[in-house]
Amino acid sequence: MGYKTANFISLVYLLTRLPFSEPSPQCATLGKVYTLSLGYKPENTDDIIWKDQSQRLVRRKNMKVSDLREYVNIDQNASLLLNFLKKTDEKIYTAEVFNEAGKRVHKINIPLKVVESVSKPYLTIDCSTKTISCGARSIDEGTLELELNGKSLNISSGNVTYNVKEQYAHSPKITCIAKNCASVEKNETEMKCVGALILVVISVLLVCHCKKRRNQQHSQVNEVPPSNMPPSHQRQAKLQPPPRTRSKAQPQSRGQTPALPKPRAQARPKPQHNIDPLLVEEQPPPRPKPRSKSANPNKC
């Protein structure tokens, strides 16, 4: 019974000390420095070896470093440092740890991906069509994401375009995010033309309403009541001056010689109304009279 318990404890110890499960791939930026963690706390007396798929990169035993390759280093925690990363550094890296007895107590495989950092994205807003465009010069194996007031609208590996159909009381906040597994860049702005567009629409509606109301008032003023007079007579009546009124004779005071009566002015001829020649029927010309026959003197 004690023997089985000791074996079980040893198995648990080995499982905790030997994590052979493959980790997820790690991502590094081209031209930068990247650290591959050992994922294990070694003893000072342990023998630690880092290698890639083709060669050994570095070894540290009893805290002494050997077999060091170019652009590679190892830190105090036995993590591997890769300097000035290139695309050719995209490999699977392996670390092994051996104790003083030469027994392997730890192993880890780390796939590494090297990508170029994304560039700062740009935003384009077309107020006439209410269209937003989001793009970037470089998104090496990355994506572009467009957000409106913090809400994700679209995610794509290329340029993103979105047509704003909603109405907002205030200018919405537009965010364009470019990212890949190694870097993230964003650009933010406000879509101010949405609020301005609403104001323009309201202004146009007010102007149309005022113009319509003015036209209605103008048409009411120009309305004339119907009359039995022909149009030509109505024009003449408007052009005639008002008739003169005779002033009453004032009483004479005593002692004054009576004023001679003024000669009565001839009555003005009544104005003849110009009759529209179009309204008068055209009269035929007078027919010639027959000649009278001279008397015959020879006739009895």
C-alpha positions as a Python dict, from the first residue, in 0.01 Angstrom:
ca = {
    (1, 'M'): (0, 0, 0),
    (2, 'G'): (278, 239, 82),
    (3, 'Y'): (457, 150, -238),
    (4, 'K'): (152, 237, -452),
    (5, 'T'): (107, 567, -270),
    (6, 'A'): (469, 661, -332),
    (7, 'N'): (433, 583, -703),
    (8, 'F'): (118, 796, -726),
    (9, 'I'): (291, 1090, -559),
    (10, 'S'): (585, 1058, -793),
    (11, 'L'): (352, 1055, -1096),
    (12, 'V'): (174, 1369, -977),
    (13, 'Y'): (509, 1537, -923),
    (14, 'L'): (626, 1450, -1273),
    (15, 'L'): (301, 1572, -1428),
    (16, 'T'): (336, 1906, -1254),
    (17, 'R'): (702, 1938, -1346),
    (18, 'L'): (669, 1819, -1706),
    (19, 'P'): (405, 2032, -1884),
    (20, 'F'): (432, 1881, -2233),
    (21, 'S'): (111, 2047, -2360),
    (22, 'E'): (183, 2266, -2662),
    (23, 'P'): (120, 2639, -2596),
    (24, 'S'): (-62, 2862, -2842),
    (25, 'P'): (153, 3034, -3109),
    (26, 'Q'): (317, 3357, -3005),
    (27, 'C'): (342, 3664, -3225),
    (28, 'A'): (633, 3908, -3257),
    (29, 'T'): (692, 4232, -3448),
    (30, 'L'): (938, 4243, -3735),
    (31, 'G'): (1264, 4419, -3644),
    (32, 'K'): (1192, 4423, -3269),
    (33, 'V'): (1317, 4226, -2967),
    (34, 'Y'): (1104, 3939, -2840),
    (35, 'T'): (1129, 3720, -2530),
    (36, 'L'): (1032, 3354, -2524),
    (37, 'S'): (946, 3256, -2169),
    (38, 'L'): (1067, 2925, -2034),
    (39, 'G'): (749, 2874, -1835),
    (40, 'Y'): (944, 2706, -1557),
    (41, 'K'): (1151, 2820, -1258),
    (42, 'P'): (1483, 2638, -1290),
    (43, 'E'): (1741, 2570, -1024),
    (44, 'N'): (2085, 2723, -1045),
    (45, 'T'): (2231, 2377, -1102),
    (46, 'D'): (1992, 2286, -1386),
    (47, 'D'): (2109, 2245, -1743),
    (48, 'I'): (1894, 2455, -1981),
    (49, 'I'): (1911, 2423, -2358),
    (50, 'W'): (1730, 2639, -2616),
    (51, 'K'): (1716, 2530, -2979),
    (52, 'D'): (1513, 2578, -3293),
    (53, 'Q'): (1420, 2323, -3557),
    (54, 'S'): (1773, 2305, -3696),
    (55, 'Q'): (2031, 2401, -3434),
    (56, 'R'): (2112, 2474, -3070),
    (57, 'L'): (2090, 2844, -2986),
    (58, 'V'): (2217, 2871, -2630),
    (59, 'R'): (2298, 2657, -2325),
    (60, 'R'): (2320, 2749, -1959),
    (61, 'K'): (2454, 2502, -1701),
    (62, 'N'): (2540, 2592, -1344),
    (63, 'M'): (2462, 2956, -1442),
    (64, 'K'): (2728, 2951, -1715),
    (65, 'V'): (2626, 3039, -2074),
    (66, 'S'): (2772, 2863, -2378),
    (67, 'D'): (2691, 2789, -2744),
    (68, 'L'): (2549, 3138, -2782),
    (69, 'R'): (2431, 3223, -3134),
    (70, 'E'): (2417, 3568, -3296),
    (71, 'Y'): (2115, 3786, -3210),
    (72, 'V'): (2027, 3549, -2924),
    (73, 'N'): (2059, 3585, -2548),
    (74, 'I'): (1931, 3429, -2225),
    (75, 'D'): (1818, 3623, -1918),
    (76, 'Q'): (1827, 3552, -1544),
    (77, 'N'): (1505, 3350, -1562),
    (78, 'A'): (1642, 3137, -1849),
    (79, 'S'): (1405, 3302, -2103),
    (80, 'L'): (1531, 3331, -2462),
    (81, 'L'): (1584, 3679, -2609),
    (82, 'L'): (1558, 3717, -2989),
    (83, 'N'): (1700, 4045, -3121),
    (84, 'F'): (1619, 4224, -3450),
    (85, 'L'): (1360, 3974, -3562),
    (86, 'K'): (1340, 3874, -3925),
    (87, 'K'): (1085, 3676, -4120),
    (88, 'T'): (1327, 3381, -4117),
    (89, 'D'): (1296, 3373, -3735),
    (90, 'E'): (943, 3242, -3775),
    (91, 'K'): (1004, 2892, -3636),
    (92, 'I'): (920, 2651, -3353),
    (93, 'Y'): (1154, 2701, -3055),
    (94, 'T'): (1218, 2427, -2798),
    (95, 'A'): (1352, 2452, -2442),
    (96, 'E'): (1463, 2158, -2227),
    (97, 'V'): (1566, 2156, -1860),
    (98, 'F'): (1777, 1878, -1703),
    (99, 'N'): (1857, 1837, -1333),
    (100, 'E'): (2193, 1755, -1179),
    (101, 'A'): (2137, 1383, -1240),
    (102, 'G'): (2087, 1451, -1613),
    (103, 'K'): (1715, 1378, -1601),
    (104, 'R'): (1486, 1599, -1808),
    (105, 'V'): (1243, 1778, -1584),
    (106, 'H'): (1088, 2029, -1825),
    (107, 'K'): (1026, 2073, -2198),
    (108, 'I'): (833, 2331, -2396),
    (109, 'N'): (774, 2398, -2769),
    (110, 'I'): (684, 2754, -2872),
    (111, 'P'): (570, 2834, -3230),
    (112, 'L'): (665, 3193, -3320),
    (113, 'K'): (505, 3411, -3584),
    (114, 'V'): (678, 3728, -3708),
    (115, 'V'): (464, 4002, -3866),
    (116, 'E'): (507, 4367, -3960),
    (117, 'S'): (350, 4620, -3728),
    (118, 'V'): (30, 4781, -3856),
    (119, 'S'): (29, 5142, -3970),
    (120, 'K'): (-195, 5413, -3826),
    (121, 'P'): (-534, 5385, -4000),
    (122, 'Y'): (-709, 5670, -4177),
    (123, 'L'): (-1074, 5777, -4177),
    (124, 'T'): (-1271, 5929, -4466),
    (125, 'I'): (-1618, 6080, -4412),
    (126, 'D'): (-1847, 6176, -4703),
    (127, 'C'): (-2120, 6402, -4564),
    (128, 'S'): (-2323, 6405, -4887),
    (129, 'T'): (-2376, 6027, -4879),
    (130, 'K'): (-2317, 5983, -4501),
    (131, 'T'): (-2054, 5718, -4578),
    (132, 'I'): (-1753, 5634, -4357),
    (133, 'S'): (-1442, 5463, -4493),
    (134, 'C'): (-1165, 5310, -4281),
    (135, 'G'): (-832, 5193, -4422),
    (136, 'A'): (-461, 5147, -4350),
    (137, 'R'): (-142, 5136, -4552),
    (138, 'S'): (-18, 4816, -4390),
    (139, 'I'): (-207, 4551, -4191),
    (140, 'D'): (21, 4248, -4223),
    (141, 'E'): (-209, 3950, -4157),
    (142, 'G'): (-439, 4179, -3957),
    (143, 'T'): (-786, 4330, -3965),
    (144, 'L'): (-960, 4668, -3973),
    (145, 'E'): (-1248, 4740, -3739),
    (146, 'L'): (-1489, 5034, -3758),
    (147, 'E'): (-1670, 5151, -3443),
    (148, 'L'): (-1952, 5403, -3403),
    (149, 'N'): (-1988, 5537, -3048),
    (150, 'G'): (-1800, 5234, -2919),
    (151, 'K'): (-2020, 4984, -3107),
    (152, 'S'): (-1846, 4762, -3359),
    (153, 'L'): (-1993, 4802, -3709),
    (154, 'N'): (-1770, 4595, -3934),
    (155, 'I'): (-1447, 4393, -3924),
    (156, 'S'): (-1256, 4310, -4240),
    (157, 'S'): (-910, 4220, -4365),
    (158, 'G'): (-934, 4512, -4610),
    (159, 'N'): (-1083, 4859, -4619),
    (160, 'V'): (-1412, 4900, -4434),
    (161, 'T'): (-1705, 5114, -4557),
    (162, 'Y'): (-2026, 5189, -4370),
    (163, 'N'): (-2332, 5400, -4453),
    (164, 'V'): (-2475, 5582, -4149),
    (165, 'K'): (-2855, 5551, -4157),
    (166, 'E'): (-2927, 5642, -3796),
    (167, 'Q'): (-2995, 5997, -3677),
    (168, 'Y'): (-2798, 6135, -3384),
    (169, 'A'): (-2867, 6441, -3170),
    (170, 'H'): (-2492, 6494, -3130),
    (171, 'S'): (-2197, 6421, -3357),
    (172, 'P'): (-2118, 6048, -3321),
    (173, 'K'): (-1766, 5930, -3242),
    (174, 'I'): (-1602, 5729, -3520),
    (175, 'T'): (-1309, 5495, -3445),
    (176, 'C'): (-1099, 5299, -3694),
    (177, 'I'): (-882, 5022, -3543),
    (178, 'A'): (-603, 4842, -3728),
    (179, 'K'): (-457, 4539, -3551),
    (180, 'N'): (-278, 4211, -3595),
    (181, 'C'): (-132, 3961, -3352),
    (182, 'A'): (163, 4189, -3269),
    (183, 'S'): (39, 4551, -3274),
    (184, 'V'): (-267, 4778, -3257),
    (185, 'E'): (-322, 5130, -3396),
    (186, 'K'): (-638, 5344, -3396),
    (187, 'N'): (-773, 5670, -3532),
    (188, 'E'): (-1068, 5860, -3384),
    (189, 'T'): (-1278, 6154, -3501),
    (190, 'E'): (-1633, 6295, -3487),
    (191, 'M'): (-1883, 6283, -3769),
    (192, 'K'): (-1987, 6647, -3735),
    (193, 'C'): (-2161, 6662, -4070),
    (194, 'V'): (-2447, 6444, -3943),
    (195, 'G'): (-2569, 6719, -3709),
    (196, 'A'): (-2504, 6985, -3973),
    (197, 'L'): (-2708, 6786, -4224),
    (198, 'I'): (-3005, 6778, -3989),
    (199, 'L'): (-2983, 7157, -3943),
    (200, 'V'): (-2972, 7207, -4319),
    (201, 'V'): (-3282, 6992, -4368),
    (202, 'I'): (-3470, 7183, -4097),
    (203, 'S'): (-3368, 7517, -4251),
    (204, 'V'): (-3487, 7410, -4596),
    (205, 'L'): (-3822, 7300, -4456),
    (206, 'L'): (-3867, 7635, -4276),
    (207, 'V'): (-3786, 7833, -4590),
    (208, 'C'): (-4033, 7629, -4797),
    (209, 'H'): (-4304, 7679, -4536),
    (210, 'C'): (-4251, 8058, -4521),
    (211, 'K'): (-4249, 8086, -4900),
    (212, 'K'): (-4571, 7889, -4930),
    (213, 'R'): (-4740, 8105, -4669),
    (214, 'R'): (-4625, 8427, -4842),
    (215, 'N'): (-4763, 8306, -5175),
    (216, 'Q'): (-5099, 8231, -5016),
    (217, 'Q'): (-5121, 8584, -4868),
    (218, 'H'): (-5021, 8740, -5199),
    (219, 'S'): (-5290, 8548, -5387),
    (220, 'Q'): (-5558, 8661, -5138),
    (221, 'V'): (-5462, 9030, -5184),
    (222, 'N'): (-5477, 9006, -5562),
    (223, 'E'): (-5825, 8855, -5568),
    (224, 'V'): (-6083, 9101, -5732),
    (225, 'P'): (-6463, 9062, -5686),
    (226, 'P'): (-6649, 8973, -6006),
    (227, 'S'): (-6813, 9261, -6202),
    (228, 'N'): (-7065, 9279, -6481),
    (229, 'M'): (-6859, 9538, -6662),
    (230, 'P'): (-6632, 9424, -6939),
    (231, 'P'): (-6260, 9433, -6868),
    (232, 'S'): (-6204, 9743, -7087),
    (233, 'H'): (-6470, 9940, -6893),
    (234, 'Q'): (-6319, 9839, -6565),
    (235, 'R'): (-5983, 9977, -6676),
    (236, 'Q'): (-6139, 10304, -6788),
    (237, 'A'): (-6326, 10339, -6459),
    (238, 'K'): (-6004, 10306, -6267),
    (239, 'L'): (-5836, 10576, -6477),
    (240, 'Q'): (-6120, 10838, -6450),
    (241, 'P'): (-6066, 11120, -6196),
    (242, 'P'): (-6325, 11162, -5921),
    (243, 'P'): (-6610, 11414, -6004),
    (244, 'R'): (-6577, 11768, -5874),
    (245, 'T'): (-6827, 11882, -5610),
    (246, 'R'): (-6972, 12235, -5617),
    (247, 'S'): (-6906, 12442, -5309),
    (248, 'K'): (-7215, 12581, -5136),
    (249, 'A'): (-7274, 12960, -5162),
    (250, 'Q'): (-7191, 13136, -4843),
    (251, 'P'): (-7440, 13397, -4708),
    (252, 'Q'): (-7352, 13759, -4774),
    (253, 'S'): (-7319, 14012, -4498),
    (254, 'R'): (-7518, 14342, -4505),
    (255, 'G'): (-7365, 14638, -4679),
    (256, 'Q'): (-7180, 14432, -4924),
    (257, 'T'): (-7264, 14449, -5290),
    (258, 'P'): (-7389, 14124, -5417),
    (259, 'A'): (-7140, 13941, -5626),
    (260, 'L'): (-7225, 13909, -5987),
    (261, 'P'): (-7327, 13565, -6079),
    (262, 'K'): (-7057, 13372, -6247),
    (263, 'P'): (-7128, 13254, -6589),
    (264, 'R'): (-7232, 12896, -6587),
    (265, 'A'): (-6963, 12689, -6727),
    (266, 'Q'): (-7055, 12462, -7000),
    (267, 'A'): (-7132, 12122, -6885),
    (268, 'R'): (-6856, 11890, -6951),
    (269, 'P'): (-6934, 11637, -7205),
    (270, 'K'): (-6979, 11306, -7050),
    (271, 'P'): (-6680, 11092, -7108),
    (272, 'Q'): (-6742, 10840, -7367),
    (273, 'H'): (-6646, 10498, -7261),
    (274, 'N'): (-6399, 10346, -7489),
    (275, 'I'): (-6555, 10031, -7606),
    (276, 'D'): (-6328, 9753, -7678),
    (277, 'P'): (-6338, 9704, -8053),
    (278, 'L'): (-6322, 9333, -7994),
    (279, 'L'): (-6654, 9345, -7806),
    (280, 'V'): (-6842, 9542, -8078),
    (281, 'E'): (-6964, 9351, -8373),
    (282, 'E'): (-6812, 9471, -8694),
    (283, 'Q'): (-7078, 9657, -8905),
    (284, 'P'): (-7086, 9596, -9277),
    (285, 'P'): (-7008, 9898, -9500),
    (286, 'P'): (-7318, 10096, -9631),
    (287, 'R'): (-7457, 9971, -9957),
    (288, 'P'): (-7453, 10219, -10252),
    (289, 'K'): (-7789, 10387, -10327),
    (290, 'P'): (-7944, 10335, -10675),
    (291, 'R'): (-7924, 10624, -10913),
    (292, 'S'): (-8243, 10823, -10959),
    (293, 'K'): (-8377, 10832, -11321),
    (294, 'S'): (-8404, 11179, -11481),
    (295, 'A'): (-8752, 11287, -11581),
    (296, 'N'): (-8838, 11246, -11953),
    (297, 'P'): (-8957, 11584, -12081),
    (298, 'N'): (-9123, 11426, -12382),
    (299, 'K'): (-9341, 11213, -12166),
    (300, 'C'): (-9688, 11360, -12116),
}
